[in-house]
Amino acid sequence: MLIRPAVASDANAIWGILEPIILAGETYPLPMDTSREEALAYWLSRENAVFVAEDNGEIVGTYYQRQNQKGGGAHVATCGYMTAPWASGRGVARAMCSHSLDRAKANKFRAMQFNFVVSTNARAIRLWQSFGFVMLGRLPVAFLHPTRGFVDALVMHRHLFDTA
Amino acid sequence: MLIRPAVASDANAIWGILEPIILAGETYPLPMDTSREEALAYWLSRENAVFVAEDNGEIVGTYYQRQNQKGGGAHVATCGYMTAPWASGRGVARAMCSHSLDRAKANKFRAMQFNFVVSTNARAIRLWQSFGFVMLGRLPVAFLHPTRGFVDALVMHRHLFDTA
C-alpha cells in the first residue's frame, strides 16, 4: 500500500471512490445527488491536504487532512477518509488513518478530531478506537440514515502530544 | 430591539462588530489578523442566513444561521452570534438567540448545535443554558486563548422538536 499526495490527474479515480459512498448516503453528511464537480470541490478544497492510497498501482482510497478550526483552534486536525467499496477488507482505511496520524504529528498538530462519525458506521468506529480515538460526545439523532432513519453521530478525538 | 435580515448596505456595521471581537481572539476560532474582506466572506457566506439587531436605529449585533451539516445532517441548525462590545448588557445576544430559535423552528430544523463554544466564555454559556442548551461534549484544550493559554471548547445542543 502506497500513500502519496493526490495530484490533479487523480481526480477521476477520487471521484470513482467518492461517488458510490455519497450515493449510498450512509456515512457522510452530503446530499446523495452531489455532483462530480461539487464532490471534488469539497474533497479537494484548498484547505485540505489530500492523499490517495494505491494498491498495485490502483487507487483504492483517499483522505484529506486540514485544521479543524482556524485561529485559536488551528492546532487540532480533522480528516475524512474514503475507501473504495470494492477494496474493502484490505486494510486501506487502517493504512490511511496511520498515515494521517503521522502526518498530523509531523505538522505539529496537538490532536485530531472527527466531528461527525455516524453511529451506525460500526466498522469505522472500531477502527478509530483501535487507534486510540475516544468519543467526546454523542450528537443525538443528528443524521438521517437512508434506511435506519434518524441515528446519532459521534465526536471522536485523539491527543497527539502530552497536554501537560 | 429590532432583528431583521441583513442587507448589503449593512456590511460596514457588521464589520464594525466583527472586527473588535476577532481582534480580541477570545471567543471565535478565527485568526486575529482576519481582514475585513475575509471576515465578511465568512460571516456573509451564501450558506448563511444573516440577521442584524438594531437598537434605536443602531446596529448592535449580528448572527447567522445555517445547516450544520448537509445531506443526512441538514436537519440540524447552527448559528454564530456577535454583539457589539459597546452594546454589551442590553440583552442583544438574548434577543438574537430567541430570534434564531424561532427562525430555526419556522424552517423545520429539529435541533440547534453550537460546535465550538470556548469554555472561558462563561457569559455565553450561561445564556445558552438559559435557553435550554446542554453540553454534549467537551473538546479538551481545543482553543488557544490569547491570555489563558489552551482551554477547552464545548459542543452545545438543544432539540427543537420531540425526538420520538
GROMACS .gro file of N, CA and C in nm, chain A residues 84-148:
model
  195
   84ALA      N    1  -1.245   0.274  -0.138
   84ALA     CA    2  -1.325   0.222  -0.249
   84ALA      C    3  -1.402   0.100  -0.202
   85PRO      N    4  -1.534   0.098  -0.226
   85PRO     CA    5  -1.613  -0.016  -0.177
   85PRO      C    6  -1.558  -0.151  -0.225
   86TRP      N    7  -1.504  -0.154  -0.345
   86TRP     CA    8  -1.454  -0.281  -0.399
   86TRP      C    9  -1.319  -0.323  -0.338
   87ALA      N   10  -1.259  -0.233  -0.259
   87ALA     CA   11  -1.130  -0.266  -0.197
   87ALA      C   12  -1.143  -0.286  -0.047
   88SER      N   13  -1.267  -0.300   0.000
   88SER     CA   14  -1.292  -0.317   0.142
   88SER      C   15  -1.227  -0.445   0.193
   89GLY      N   16  -1.172  -0.439   0.315
   89GLY     CA   17  -1.113  -0.558   0.375
   89GLY      C   18  -0.964  -0.573   0.353
   90ARG      N   19  -0.905  -0.479   0.279
   90ARG     CA   20  -0.761  -0.488   0.252
   90ARG      C   21  -0.678  -0.403   0.347
   91GLY      N   22  -0.743  -0.338   0.446
   91GLY     CA   23  -0.666  -0.255   0.538
   91GLY      C   24  -0.638  -0.115   0.485
   92VAL      N   25  -0.716  -0.073   0.387
   92VAL     CA   26  -0.693   0.058   0.326
   92VAL      C   27  -0.717   0.170   0.427
   93ALA      N   28  -0.830   0.164   0.497
   93ALA     CA   29  -0.863   0.269   0.593
   93ALA      C   30  -0.761   0.271   0.707
   94ARG      N   31  -0.721   0.153   0.750
   94ARG     CA   32  -0.620   0.146   0.858
   94ARG      C   33  -0.489   0.211   0.813
   95ALA      N   34  -0.447   0.183   0.692
   95ALA     CA   35  -0.322   0.241   0.642
   95ALA      C   36  -0.335   0.393   0.630
   96MET      N   37  -0.451   0.439   0.586
   96MET     CA   38  -0.470   0.584   0.571
   96MET      C   39  -0.475   0.652   0.707
   97CYS      N   40  -0.543   0.590   0.805
   97CYS     CA   41  -0.550   0.652   0.938
   97CYS      C   42  -0.411   0.661   0.999
   98SER      N   43  -0.333   0.554   0.986
   98SER     CA   44  -0.198   0.554   1.040
   98SER      C   45  -0.115   0.665   0.974
   99HIS      N   46  -0.126   0.675   0.843
   99HIS     CA   47  -0.053   0.779   0.770
   99HIS      C   48  -0.096   0.918   0.815
  100SER      N   49  -0.226   0.935   0.835
  100SER     CA   50  -0.278   1.068   0.871
  100SER      C   51  -0.233   1.108   1.011
  101LEU      N   52  -0.219   1.012   1.102
  101LEU     CA   53  -0.170   1.044   1.237
  101LEU      C   54  -0.023   1.085   1.230
  102ASP      N   55   0.054   1.012   1.151
  102ASP     CA   56   0.195   1.050   1.135
  102ASP      C   57   0.207   1.189   1.074
  103ARG      N   58   0.125   1.214   0.975
  103ARG     CA   59   0.129   1.344   0.906
  103ARG      C   60   0.088   1.457   1.000
  104ALA      N   61  -0.012   1.431   1.082
  104ALA     CA   62  -0.058   1.534   1.177
  104ALA      C   63   0.051   1.564   1.279
  105LYS      N   64   0.116   1.460   1.329
  105LYS     CA   65   0.226   1.482   1.425
  105LYS      C   66   0.339   1.560   1.359
  106ALA      N   67   0.372   1.522   1.237
  106ALA     CA   68   0.481   1.591   1.165
  106ALA      C   69   0.448   1.738   1.144
  107ASN      N   70   0.319   1.768   1.134
  107ASN     CA   71   0.276   1.906   1.113
  107ASN      C   72   0.241   1.976   1.245
  108LYS      N   73   0.282   1.914   1.357
  108LYS     CA   74   0.272   1.976   1.489
  108LYS      C   75   0.129   1.995   1.538
  109PHE      N   76   0.036   1.923   1.478
  109PHE     CA   77  -0.099   1.925   1.536
  109PHE      C   78  -0.093   1.859   1.672
  110ARG      N   79  -0.174   1.907   1.765
  110ARG     CA   80  -0.173   1.854   1.901
  110ARG      C   81  -0.283   1.750   1.925
  111ALA      N   82  -0.378   1.744   1.834
  111ALA     CA   83  -0.488   1.648   1.849
  111ALA      C   84  -0.554   1.630   1.714
  112MET      N   85  -0.632   1.523   1.703
  112MET     CA   86  -0.714   1.504   1.584
  112MET      C   87  -0.857   1.481   1.629
  113GLN      N   88  -0.950   1.545   1.561
  113GLN     CA   89  -1.091   1.534   1.597
  113GLN      C   90  -1.173   1.498   1.474
  114PHE      N   91  -1.265   1.402   1.491
  114PHE     CA   92  -1.363   1.373   1.388
  114PHE      C   93  -1.496   1.430   1.438
  115ASN      N   94  -1.556   1.517   1.360
  115ASN     CA   95  -1.671   1.594   1.407
  115ASN      C   96  -1.804   1.521   1.393
  116PHE      N   97  -1.808   1.419   1.305
  116PHE     CA   98  -1.940   1.366   1.270
  116PHE      C   99  -1.924   1.222   1.222
  117VAL      N  100  -1.906   1.131   1.316
  117VAL     CA  101  -1.894   0.989   1.283
  117VAL      C  102  -2.033   0.927   1.301
  118VAL      N  103  -2.092   0.882   1.193
  118VAL     CA  104  -2.228   0.828   1.201
  118VAL      C  105  -2.224   0.702   1.288
  119SER      N  106  -2.315   0.698   1.386
  119SER     CA  107  -2.306   0.594   1.490
  119SER      C  108  -2.331   0.454   1.437
  120THR      N  109  -2.394   0.442   1.320
  120THR     CA  110  -2.415   0.309   1.262
  120THR      C  111  -2.292   0.260   1.184
  121ASN      N  112  -2.192   0.344   1.171
  121ASN     CA  113  -2.071   0.308   1.096
  121ASN      C  114  -1.975   0.235   1.191
  122ALA      N  115  -2.021   0.116   1.236
  122ALA     CA  116  -1.952   0.045   1.345
  122ALA      C  117  -1.809   0.010   1.308
  123ARG      N  118  -1.789  -0.024   1.183
  123ARG     CA  119  -1.655  -0.064   1.141
  123ARG      C  120  -1.556   0.052   1.154
  124ALA      N  121  -1.598   0.170   1.111
  124ALA     CA  122  -1.510   0.288   1.123
  124ALA      C  123  -1.485   0.319   1.270
  125ILE      N  124  -1.590   0.313   1.352
  125ILE     CA  125  -1.574   0.347   1.494
  125ILE      C  126  -1.474   0.252   1.560
  126ARG      N  127  -1.487   0.123   1.530
  126ARG     CA  128  -1.391   0.026   1.587
  126ARG      C  129  -1.249   0.058   1.541
  127LEU      N  130  -1.236   0.096   1.415
  127LEU     CA  131  -1.102   0.128   1.364
  127LEU      C  132  -1.044   0.249   1.435
  128TRP      N  133  -1.124   0.356   1.449
  128TRP     CA  134  -1.072   0.476   1.518
  128TRP      C  135  -1.038   0.442   1.663
  129GLN      N  136  -1.122   0.363   1.725
  129GLN     CA  137  -1.092   0.325   1.865
  129GLN      C  138  -0.962   0.247   1.873
  130SER      N  139  -0.935   0.163   1.774
  130SER     CA  140  -0.811   0.084   1.777
  130SER      C  141  -0.689   0.175   1.765
  131PHE      N  142  -0.709   0.295   1.712
  131PHE     CA  143  -0.600   0.393   1.702
  131PHE      C  144  -0.600   0.488   1.822
  132GLY      N  145  -0.682   0.463   1.922
  132GLY     CA  146  -0.679   0.544   2.043
  132GLY      C  147  -0.778   0.659   2.045
  133PHE      N  148  -0.864   0.668   1.945
  133PHE     CA  149  -0.967   0.772   1.948
  133PHE      C  150  -1.072   0.737   2.053
  134VAL      N  151  -1.120   0.839   2.123
  134VAL     CA  152  -1.228   0.821   2.219
  134VAL      C  153  -1.345   0.910   2.180
  135MET      N  154  -1.463   0.871   2.226
  135MET     CA  155  -1.581   0.951   2.199
  135MET      C  156  -1.588   1.066   2.298
  136LEU      N  157  -1.598   1.188   2.248
  136LEU     CA  158  -1.612   1.305   2.336
  136LEU      C  159  -1.758   1.343   2.355
  137GLY      N  160  -1.840   1.305   2.260
  137GLY     CA  161  -1.980   1.343   2.269
  137GLY      C  162  -2.061   1.269   2.166
  138ARG      N  163  -2.190   1.261   2.194
  138ARG     CA  164  -2.282   1.189   2.107
  138ARG      C  165  -2.388   1.289   2.063
  139LEU      N  166  -2.400   1.313   1.935
  139LEU     CA  167  -2.494   1.412   1.881
  139LEU      C  168  -2.626   1.340   1.852
  140PRO      N  169  -2.728   1.368   1.932
  140PRO     CA  170  -2.849   1.286   1.922
  140PRO      C  171  -2.924   1.308   1.790
  141VAL      N  172  -2.963   1.198   1.730
  141VAL     CA  173  -3.041   1.195   1.605
  141VAL      C  174  -2.992   1.301   1.505
  142ALA      N  175  -2.860   1.308   1.494
  142ALA     CA  176  -2.801   1.412   1.410
  142ALA      C  177  -2.793   1.374   1.263
  143PHE      N  178  -2.819   1.248   1.233
  143PHE     CA  179  -2.802   1.201   1.094
  143PHE      C  180  -2.924   1.121   1.051
  144LEU      N  181  -2.976   1.157   0.934
  144LEU     CA  182  -3.089   1.083   0.877
  144LEU      C  183  -3.032   0.977   0.783
  145HIS      N  184  -3.030   0.854   0.833
  145HIS     CA  185  -2.975   0.742   0.757
  145HIS      C  186  -3.081   0.695   0.656
  146PRO      N  187  -3.038   0.660   0.534
  146PRO     CA  188  -3.139   0.629   0.430
  146PRO      C  189  -3.226   0.508   0.463
  147THR      N  190  -3.177   0.416   0.544
  147THR     CA  191  -3.262   0.301   0.577
  147THR      C  192  -3.294   0.290   0.727
  148ARG      N  193  -3.209   0.346   0.812
  148ARG     CA  194  -3.232   0.331   0.956
  148ARG      C  195  -3.299   0.452   1.019
   0.00000   0.00000   0.00000
